Amino acid sequence: QKEVEQDPGPLSVPEGAIVSLNCTYSNSAFQYFMWYRQYSRKGPELLMYTYSSGNKEDGRFTAQVDKSSKYISLFIRDSQPSDSATYLCAMGGFQKLVFGTGTRLLVSP
Amino acid sequence: DTGVSQDPRHKITKRGQNVTFRCDPISEHNRLYWYRQTLGQGPEFLTYFQNEAQLEKSRLLSDRFSAERPKGSFSTLEIQRTEQGDSAMYLCASSLAAGVRTNEKLFFGSGTQLSVL
């Protein structure tokens, strides 16, 4: 079993929809949780950073961490075609980050 | 450009050749990471440095792979006797960690795409 599980998708939604992306993990030592966006043939771009549990909001993006369930989510409101990309969850303790496989999101106009 | 810089962007080599990649982190960052990513997968950790010290290496990193970070600035990743299975995107990332018992935002470069023929 992988330390971090993420549905690879693709997830197809119409423009304006609310998107929900999720990851589960098995390592209870993880304290740092991040979401990255990656366009084809580019490096990952940091979207959200959370320490421990709770919610964090930044514009159209909301990140949630539930450590008791070992479950993290990223919500995208009013999705745009430019949001079409692969979304990677990443998490870790004091050293390296472990990544999910990424969920490919397609937002159609 | 003050982001993480990687060179070259693309590298095509023949099996058995040696290749070297360079990464220049964000200038004030003390941690530098190397990851490898294949198509349809998330980045896999290879190794990381805090300043010039290499603190962890993945079991994925065979003895054909070596990384250095002289003087805690730029880093190089060398692959000797390349194999077709080494074909991947090699990503470098950096962060500013306050100490060993902390973690901070990782910022990635654009990667080096390696193709081994």
PDB file of C-alpha atoms in Angstrom:
ATOM      1  CA  GLN A   1       0.000   0.000   0.000  1.00  0.00           C
ATOM      2  CA  LYS A   2       1.289   3.447  -0.923  1.00  0.00           C
ATOM      3  CA  GLU A   3       1.803   6.030   1.825  1.00  0.00           C
ATOM      4  CA  VAL A   4      -0.326   8.520  -0.135  1.00  0.00           C
ATOM      5  CA  GLU A   5      -3.310   7.543  -2.283  1.00  0.00           C
ATOM      6  CA  GLN A   6      -4.816   9.842  -4.890  1.00  0.00           C
ATOM      7  CA  ASP A   7      -7.326   9.070  -7.637  1.00  0.00           C
ATOM      8  CA  PRO A   8      -5.582   9.722 -10.977  1.00  0.00           C
ATOM      9  CA  GLY A   9      -8.817  10.780 -12.742  1.00  0.00           C
ATOM     10  CA  PRO A  10      -9.325  12.316 -15.196  1.00  0.00           C
ATOM     11  CA  LEU A  11     -11.979  14.467 -13.594  1.00  0.00           C
ATOM     12  CA  SER A  12     -14.034  16.400 -16.152  1.00  0.00           C
ATOM     13  CA  VAL A  13     -16.222  19.320 -15.080  1.00  0.00           C
ATOM     14  CA  PRO A  14     -17.942  22.254 -16.810  1.00  0.00           C
ATOM     15  CA  GLU A  15     -16.675  25.787 -16.305  1.00  0.00           C
ATOM     16  CA  GLY A  16     -17.995  27.312 -13.088  1.00  0.00           C
ATOM     17  CA  ALA A  17     -18.312  24.011 -11.228  1.00  0.00           C
ATOM     18  CA  ILE A  18     -16.955  23.370  -7.731  1.00  0.00           C
ATOM     19  CA  VAL A  19     -14.153  20.825  -7.874  1.00  0.00           C
ATOM     20  CA  SER A  20     -13.229  18.523  -5.015  1.00  0.00           C
ATOM     21  CA  LEU A  21      -9.858  16.749  -5.025  1.00  0.00           C
ATOM     22  CA  ASN A  22      -8.808  14.345  -2.284  1.00  0.00           C
ATOM     23  CA  CYS A  23      -5.962  12.296  -0.898  1.00  0.00           C
ATOM     24  CA  THR A  24      -5.687   9.754   1.863  1.00  0.00           C
ATOM     25  CA  TYR A  25      -2.531   8.800   3.684  1.00  0.00           C
ATOM     26  CA  SER A  26      -1.322   6.189   6.127  1.00  0.00           C
ATOM     27  CA  ASN A  27       1.582   7.820   8.003  1.00  0.00           C
ATOM     28  CA  SER A  28       0.337   9.495  11.186  1.00  0.00           C
ATOM     29  CA  ALA A  29       3.663  11.361  11.494  1.00  0.00           C
ATOM     30  CA  PHE A  30       2.793  13.644   8.577  1.00  0.00           C
ATOM     31  CA  GLN A  31       2.274  17.233   9.745  1.00  0.00           C
ATOM     32  CA  TYR A  32       2.835  19.330   6.613  1.00  0.00           C
ATOM     33  CA  PHE A  33       0.342  19.174   3.772  1.00  0.00           C
ATOM     34  CA  MET A  34       0.596  20.855   0.391  1.00  0.00           C
ATOM     35  CA  TRP A  35      -1.193  20.977  -2.923  1.00  0.00           C
ATOM     36  CA  TYR A  36       0.620  21.561  -6.184  1.00  0.00           C
ATOM     37  CA  ARG A  37      -0.615  22.254  -9.693  1.00  0.00           C
ATOM     38  CA  GLN A  38       1.363  20.883 -12.611  1.00  0.00           C
ATOM     39  CA  TYR A  39       0.911  21.730 -16.261  1.00  0.00           C
ATOM     40  CA  SER A  40       2.187  19.371 -18.919  1.00  0.00           C
ATOM     41  CA  ARG A  41       6.009  19.260 -19.120  1.00  0.00           C
ATOM     42  CA  LYS A  42       6.376  21.843 -16.339  1.00  0.00           C
ATOM     43  CA  GLY A  43       7.505  21.638 -12.734  1.00  0.00           C
ATOM     44  CA  PRO A  44       4.911  21.523  -9.923  1.00  0.00           C
ATOM     45  CA  GLU A  45       3.670  24.926  -8.703  1.00  0.00           C
ATOM     46  CA  LEU A  46       2.771  25.348  -5.031  1.00  0.00           C
ATOM     47  CA  LEU A  47      -0.901  26.236  -4.478  1.00  0.00           C
ATOM     48  CA  MET A  48      -1.626  25.643  -0.812  1.00  0.00           C
ATOM     49  CA  TYR A  49       0.434  24.921   2.303  1.00  0.00           C
ATOM     50  CA  THR A  50      -1.051  23.753   5.603  1.00  0.00           C
ATOM     51  CA  TYR A  51       0.547  22.764   8.875  1.00  0.00           C
ATOM     52  CA  SER A  52      -1.410  20.227  10.970  1.00  0.00           C
ATOM     53  CA  SER A  53      -5.221  20.098  10.783  1.00  0.00           C
ATOM     54  CA  GLY A  54      -7.769  22.678   9.730  1.00  0.00           C
ATOM     55  CA  ASN A  55      -8.874  24.734   6.770  1.00  0.00           C
ATOM     56  CA  LYS A  56      -7.061  27.313   4.701  1.00  0.00           C
ATOM     57  CA  GLU A  57      -8.549  29.528   2.033  1.00  0.00           C
ATOM     58  CA  ASP A  58      -6.801  31.461  -0.730  1.00  0.00           C
ATOM     59  CA  GLY A  59      -9.005  33.033  -3.365  1.00  0.00           C
ATOM     60  CA  ARG A  60     -10.943  30.299  -5.159  1.00  0.00           C
ATOM     61  CA  PHE A  61      -8.968  27.552  -3.412  1.00  0.00           C
ATOM     62  CA  THR A  62      -9.711  25.947  -0.031  1.00  0.00           C
ATOM     63  CA  ALA A  63      -7.543  23.251   1.529  1.00  0.00           C
ATOM     64  CA  GLN A  64      -8.816  21.015   4.326  1.00  0.00           C
ATOM     65  CA  VAL A  65      -6.854  18.618   6.488  1.00  0.00           C
ATOM     66  CA  ASP A  66      -8.473  16.007   8.731  1.00  0.00           C
ATOM     67  CA  LYS A  67      -5.650  14.247  10.552  1.00  0.00           C
ATOM     68  CA  SER A  68      -8.015  12.014  12.519  1.00  0.00           C
ATOM     69  CA  SER A  69      -9.231  10.492   9.239  1.00  0.00           C
ATOM     70  CA  LYS A  70      -5.895  10.889   7.437  1.00  0.00           C
ATOM     71  CA  TYR A  71      -7.715  12.695   4.655  1.00  0.00           C
ATOM     72  CA  ILE A  72      -6.979  15.965   2.866  1.00  0.00           C
ATOM     73  CA  SER A  73      -9.002  17.878   0.299  1.00  0.00           C
ATOM     74  CA  LEU A  74      -8.645  20.752  -2.127  1.00  0.00           C
ATOM     75  CA  PHE A  75     -11.742  22.617  -3.293  1.00  0.00           C
ATOM     76  CA  ILE A  76     -11.733  24.885  -6.324  1.00  0.00           C
ATOM     77  CA  ARG A  77     -14.687  27.256  -6.664  1.00  0.00           C
ATOM     78  CA  ASP A  78     -15.854  28.738  -9.958  1.00  0.00           C
ATOM     79  CA  SER A  79     -13.490  26.505 -11.919  1.00  0.00           C
ATOM     80  CA  GLN A  80     -11.987  27.934 -15.116  1.00  0.00           C
ATOM     81  CA  PRO A  81     -10.566  26.249 -18.229  1.00  0.00           C
ATOM     82  CA  SER A  82      -7.157  27.573 -17.126  1.00  0.00           C
ATOM     83  CA  ASP A  83      -7.473  25.332 -14.039  1.00  0.00           C
ATOM     84  CA  SER A  84      -7.092  22.302 -16.320  1.00  0.00           C
ATOM     85  CA  ALA A  85      -3.941  20.624 -15.044  1.00  0.00           C
ATOM     86  CA  THR A  86      -2.742  17.814 -12.809  1.00  0.00           C
ATOM     87  CA  TYR A  87      -3.157  18.441  -9.083  1.00  0.00           C
ATOM     88  CA  LEU A  88      -0.698  16.749  -6.760  1.00  0.00           C
ATOM     89  CA  CYS A  89      -1.089  16.371  -3.022  1.00  0.00           C
ATOM     90  CA  ALA A  90       2.123  16.237  -1.008  1.00  0.00           C
ATOM     91  CA  MET A  91       2.760  15.673   2.660  1.00  0.00           C
ATOM     92  CA  GLY A  92       5.527  14.926   5.101  1.00  0.00           C
ATOM     93  CA  GLY A  93       7.186  15.252   8.457  1.00  0.00           C
ATOM     94  CA  PHE A  94      10.422  17.139   9.036  1.00  0.00           C
ATOM     95  CA  GLN A  95      12.225  15.926   5.953  1.00  0.00           C
ATOM     96  CA  LYS A  96      11.055  14.877   2.512  1.00  0.00           C
ATOM     97  CA  LEU A  97       7.597  15.289   1.042  1.00  0.00           C
ATOM     98  CA  VAL A  98       5.726  12.267  -0.271  1.00  0.00           C
ATOM     99  CA  PHE A  99       3.526  12.908  -3.300  1.00  0.00           C
ATOM    100  CA  GLY A 100       0.336  11.362  -4.575  1.00  0.00           C
ATOM    101  CA  THR A 101       0.114  10.241  -8.181  1.00  0.00           C
ATOM    102  CA  GLY A 102      -1.801  13.398  -9.133  1.00  0.00           C
ATOM    103  CA  THR A 103      -5.380  13.927 -10.344  1.00  0.00           C
ATOM    104  CA  ARG A 104      -5.831  15.203 -13.876  1.00  0.00           C
ATOM    105  CA  LEU A 105      -8.529  17.876 -14.009  1.00  0.00           C
ATOM    106  CA  LEU A 106     -10.241  18.983 -17.224  1.00  0.00           C
ATOM    107  CA  VAL A 107     -12.488  22.073 -17.112  1.00  0.00           C
ATOM    108  CA  SER A 108     -14.513  22.525 -20.268  1.00  0.00           C
ATOM    109  CA  PRO A 109     -15.802  25.955 -21.412  1.00  0.00           C
TER     110      PRO A 109
ATOM    111  CA  ASP B   1      14.311  35.234 -12.405  1.00  0.00           C
ATOM    112  CA  THR B   2      14.624  34.359  -8.725  1.00  0.00           C
ATOM    113  CA  GLY B   3      13.070  30.884  -8.893  1.00  0.00           C
ATOM    114  CA  VAL B   4      14.716  27.469  -8.967  1.00  0.00           C
ATOM    115  CA  SER B   5      16.733  27.033 -12.136  1.00  0.00           C
ATOM    116  CA  GLN B   6      17.602  23.700 -13.765  1.00  0.00           C
ATOM    117  CA  ASP B   7      19.935  22.987 -16.642  1.00  0.00           C
ATOM    118  CA  PRO B   8      19.614  21.505 -19.193  1.00  0.00           C
ATOM    119  CA  ARG B   9      15.862  21.414 -19.850  1.00  0.00           C
ATOM    120  CA  HIS B  10      16.199  18.379 -22.066  1.00  0.00           C
ATOM    121  CA  LYS B  11      18.872  15.709 -22.399  1.00  0.00           C
ATOM    122  CA  ILE B  12      18.969  12.847 -24.866  1.00  0.00           C
ATOM    123  CA  THR B  13      21.683  10.285 -24.350  1.00  0.00           C
ATOM    124  CA  LYS B  14      22.602   6.773 -25.372  1.00  0.00           C
ATOM    125  CA  ARG B  15      22.473   3.888 -22.949  1.00  0.00           C
ATOM    126  CA  GLY B  16      25.715   3.544 -21.040  1.00  0.00           C
ATOM    127  CA  GLN B  17      26.657   7.226 -21.185  1.00  0.00           C
ATOM    128  CA  ASN B  18      27.044   9.447 -18.126  1.00  0.00           C
ATOM    129  CA  VAL B  19      24.922  12.547 -17.658  1.00  0.00           C
ATOM    130  CA  THR B  20      25.028  15.440 -15.201  1.00  0.00           C
ATOM    131  CA  PHE B  21      22.280  17.872 -14.299  1.00  0.00           C
ATOM    132  CA  ARG B  22      22.595  21.158 -12.462  1.00  0.00           C
ATOM    133  CA  CYS B  23      20.199  22.904 -10.098  1.00  0.00           C
ATOM    134  CA  ASP B  24      20.447  26.455  -8.762  1.00  0.00           C
ATOM    135  CA  PRO B  25      18.052  26.915  -5.837  1.00  0.00           C
ATOM    136  CA  ILE B  26      16.410  30.120  -4.656  1.00  0.00           C
ATOM    137  CA  SER B  27      19.356  32.033  -3.236  1.00  0.00           C
ATOM    138  CA  GLU B  28      18.451  32.157   0.461  1.00  0.00           C
ATOM    139  CA  HIS B  29      17.133  28.577   0.621  1.00  0.00           C
ATOM    140  CA  ASN B  30      19.132  26.118   2.699  1.00  0.00           C
ATOM    141  CA  ARG B  31      17.414  22.887   1.656  1.00  0.00           C
ATOM    142  CA  LEU B  32      17.656  21.370  -1.795  1.00  0.00           C
ATOM    143  CA  TYR B  33      15.788  18.296  -2.995  1.00  0.00           C
ATOM    144  CA  TRP B  34      15.984  16.033  -6.034  1.00  0.00           C
ATOM    145  CA  TYR B  35      12.904  14.176  -7.215  1.00  0.00           C
ATOM    146  CA  ARG B  36      12.219  11.975 -10.231  1.00  0.00           C
ATOM    147  CA  GLN B  37       8.892  11.877 -12.056  1.00  0.00           C
ATOM    148  CA  THR B  38       7.697   9.467 -14.727  1.00  0.00           C
ATOM    149  CA  LEU B  39       4.600   9.874 -16.896  1.00  0.00           C
ATOM    150  CA  GLY B  40       1.373   9.552 -14.935  1.00  0.00           C
ATOM    151  CA  GLN B  41       3.120   9.408 -11.569  1.00  0.00           C
ATOM    152  CA  GLY B  42       3.831  11.892  -8.829  1.00  0.00           C
ATOM    153  CA  PRO B  43       7.390  12.988  -8.042  1.00  0.00           C
ATOM    154  CA  GLU B  44       9.462  10.359  -6.206  1.00  0.00           C
ATOM    155  CA  PHE B  45      12.016  11.499  -3.652  1.00  0.00           C
ATOM    156  CA  LEU B  46      15.662  10.819  -4.474  1.00  0.00           C
ATOM    157  CA  THR B  47      17.764  12.808  -2.027  1.00  0.00           C
ATOM    158  CA  TYR B  48      18.021  16.080  -0.152  1.00  0.00           C
ATOM    159  CA  PHE B  49      20.620  18.434   1.306  1.00  0.00           C
ATOM    160  CA  GLN B  50      20.513  20.846   4.180  1.00  0.00           C
ATOM    161  CA  ASN B  51      23.227  23.323   3.296  1.00  0.00           C
ATOM    162  CA  GLU B  52      26.090  21.146   2.033  1.00  0.00           C
ATOM    163  CA  ALA B  53      25.148  18.032   4.026  1.00  0.00           C
ATOM    164  CA  GLN B  54      23.307  15.236   2.233  1.00  0.00           C
ATOM    165  CA  LEU B  55      20.842  14.147   4.924  1.00  0.00           C
ATOM    166  CA  GLU B  56      18.818  11.434   3.228  1.00  0.00           C
ATOM    167  CA  LYS B  57      18.984   9.232   0.152  1.00  0.00           C
ATOM    168  CA  SER B  58      16.147   7.108  -1.179  1.00  0.00           C
ATOM    169  CA  ARG B  59      16.545   3.394  -1.782  1.00  0.00           C
ATOM    170  CA  LEU B  60      15.636   4.326  -5.376  1.00  0.00           C
ATOM    171  CA  LEU B  61      19.027   6.000  -5.646  1.00  0.00           C
ATOM    172  CA  SER B  62      21.286   3.219  -6.900  1.00  0.00           C
ATOM    173  CA  ASP B  63      25.073   3.492  -6.764  1.00  0.00           C
ATOM    174  CA  ARG B  64      24.981   4.821 -10.335  1.00  0.00           C
ATOM    175  CA  PHE B  65      23.441   8.038  -9.001  1.00  0.00           C
ATOM    176  CA  SER B  66      25.428  10.638  -7.091  1.00  0.00           C
ATOM    177  CA  ALA B  67      24.479  14.108  -5.945  1.00  0.00           C
ATOM    178  CA  GLU B  68      26.593  16.910  -4.586  1.00  0.00           C
ATOM    179  CA  ARG B  69      26.005  20.352  -3.204  1.00  0.00           C
ATOM    180  CA  PRO B  70      29.403  21.971  -2.724  1.00  0.00           C
ATOM    181  CA  LYS B  71      29.391  24.993  -0.409  1.00  0.00           C
ATOM    182  CA  GLY B  72      25.632  24.674   0.066  1.00  0.00           C
ATOM    183  CA  SER B  73      24.781  26.535  -3.126  1.00  0.00           C
ATOM    184  CA  PHE B  74      24.025  24.842  -6.466  1.00  0.00           C
ATOM    185  CA  SER B  75      23.712  21.074  -6.750  1.00  0.00           C
ATOM    186  CA  THR B  76      24.572  18.493  -9.388  1.00  0.00           C
ATOM    187  CA  LEU B  77      23.011  15.098  -9.981  1.00  0.00           C
ATOM    188  CA  GLU B  78      25.103  12.632 -11.973  1.00  0.00           C
ATOM    189  CA  ILE B  79      23.869   9.370 -13.439  1.00  0.00           C
ATOM    190  CA  GLN B  80      26.573   6.962 -14.570  1.00  0.00           C
ATOM    191  CA  ARG B  81      26.077   4.194 -17.146  1.00  0.00           C
ATOM    192  CA  THR B  82      22.553   5.336 -17.957  1.00  0.00           C
ATOM    193  CA  GLU B  83      19.823   2.761 -18.577  1.00  0.00           C
ATOM    194  CA  GLN B  84      16.548   3.125 -20.448  1.00  0.00           C
ATOM    195  CA  GLY B  85      14.720   2.919 -17.121  1.00  0.00           C
ATOM    196  CA  ASP B  86      16.409   6.174 -16.085  1.00  0.00           C
ATOM    197  CA  SER B  87      14.292   8.080 -18.606  1.00  0.00           C
ATOM    198  CA  ALA B  88      12.211  10.514 -16.556  1.00  0.00           C
ATOM    199  CA  MET B  89      11.820  14.152 -15.543  1.00  0.00           C
ATOM    200  CA  TYR B  90      14.362  15.049 -12.870  1.00  0.00           C
ATOM    201  CA  LEU B  91      13.027  17.793 -10.635  1.00  0.00           C
ATOM    202  CA  CYS B  92      14.911  19.995  -8.224  1.00  0.00           C
ATOM    203  CA  ALA B  93      13.219  21.877  -5.390  1.00  0.00           C
ATOM    204  CA  SER B  94      14.374  24.156  -2.611  1.00  0.00           C
ATOM    205  CA  SER B  95      13.026  25.456   0.676  1.00  0.00           C
ATOM    206  CA  LEU B  96      14.010  27.588   3.636  1.00  0.00           C
ATOM    207  CA  ALA B  97      13.897  25.435   6.755  1.00  0.00           C
ATOM    208  CA  ALA B  98      14.387  27.049  10.161  1.00  0.00           C
ATOM    209  CA  GLY B  99      15.961  23.898  11.548  1.00  0.00           C
ATOM    210  CA  VAL B 100      16.125  20.143  11.118  1.00  0.00           C
ATOM    211  CA  ARG B 101      12.819  19.628  12.950  1.00  0.00           C
ATOM    212  CA  THR B 102      10.707  21.680  10.597  1.00  0.00           C
ATOM    213  CA  ASN B 103       9.521  21.686   7.045  1.00  0.00           C
ATOM    214  CA  GLU B 104       8.561  24.484   4.755  1.00  0.00           C
ATOM    215  CA  LYS B 105       7.144  25.205   1.324  1.00  0.00           C
ATOM    216  CA  LEU B 106       8.967  23.446  -1.477  1.00  0.00           C
ATOM    217  CA  PHE B 107       9.479  25.376  -4.691  1.00  0.00           C
ATOM    218  CA  PHE B 108      10.259  23.404  -7.822  1.00  0.00           C
ATOM    219  CA  GLY B 109      12.215  24.128 -10.947  1.00  0.00           C
ATOM    220  CA  SER B 110      10.971  23.255 -14.437  1.00  0.00           C
ATOM    221  CA  GLY B 111      12.869  19.992 -14.461  1.00  0.00           C
ATOM    222  CA  THR B 112      15.296  18.216 -16.768  1.00  0.00           C
ATOM    223  CA  GLN B 113      13.672  15.721 -19.117  1.00  0.00           C
ATOM    224  CA  LEU B 114      16.054  12.802 -19.679  1.00  0.00           C
ATOM    225  CA  SER B 115      15.584  10.387 -22.562  1.00  0.00           C
ATOM    226  CA  VAL B 116      17.891   7.365 -22.705  1.00  0.00           C
ATOM    227  CA  LEU B 117      17.938   5.675 -26.109  1.00  0.00           C
TER     228      LEU B 117
END
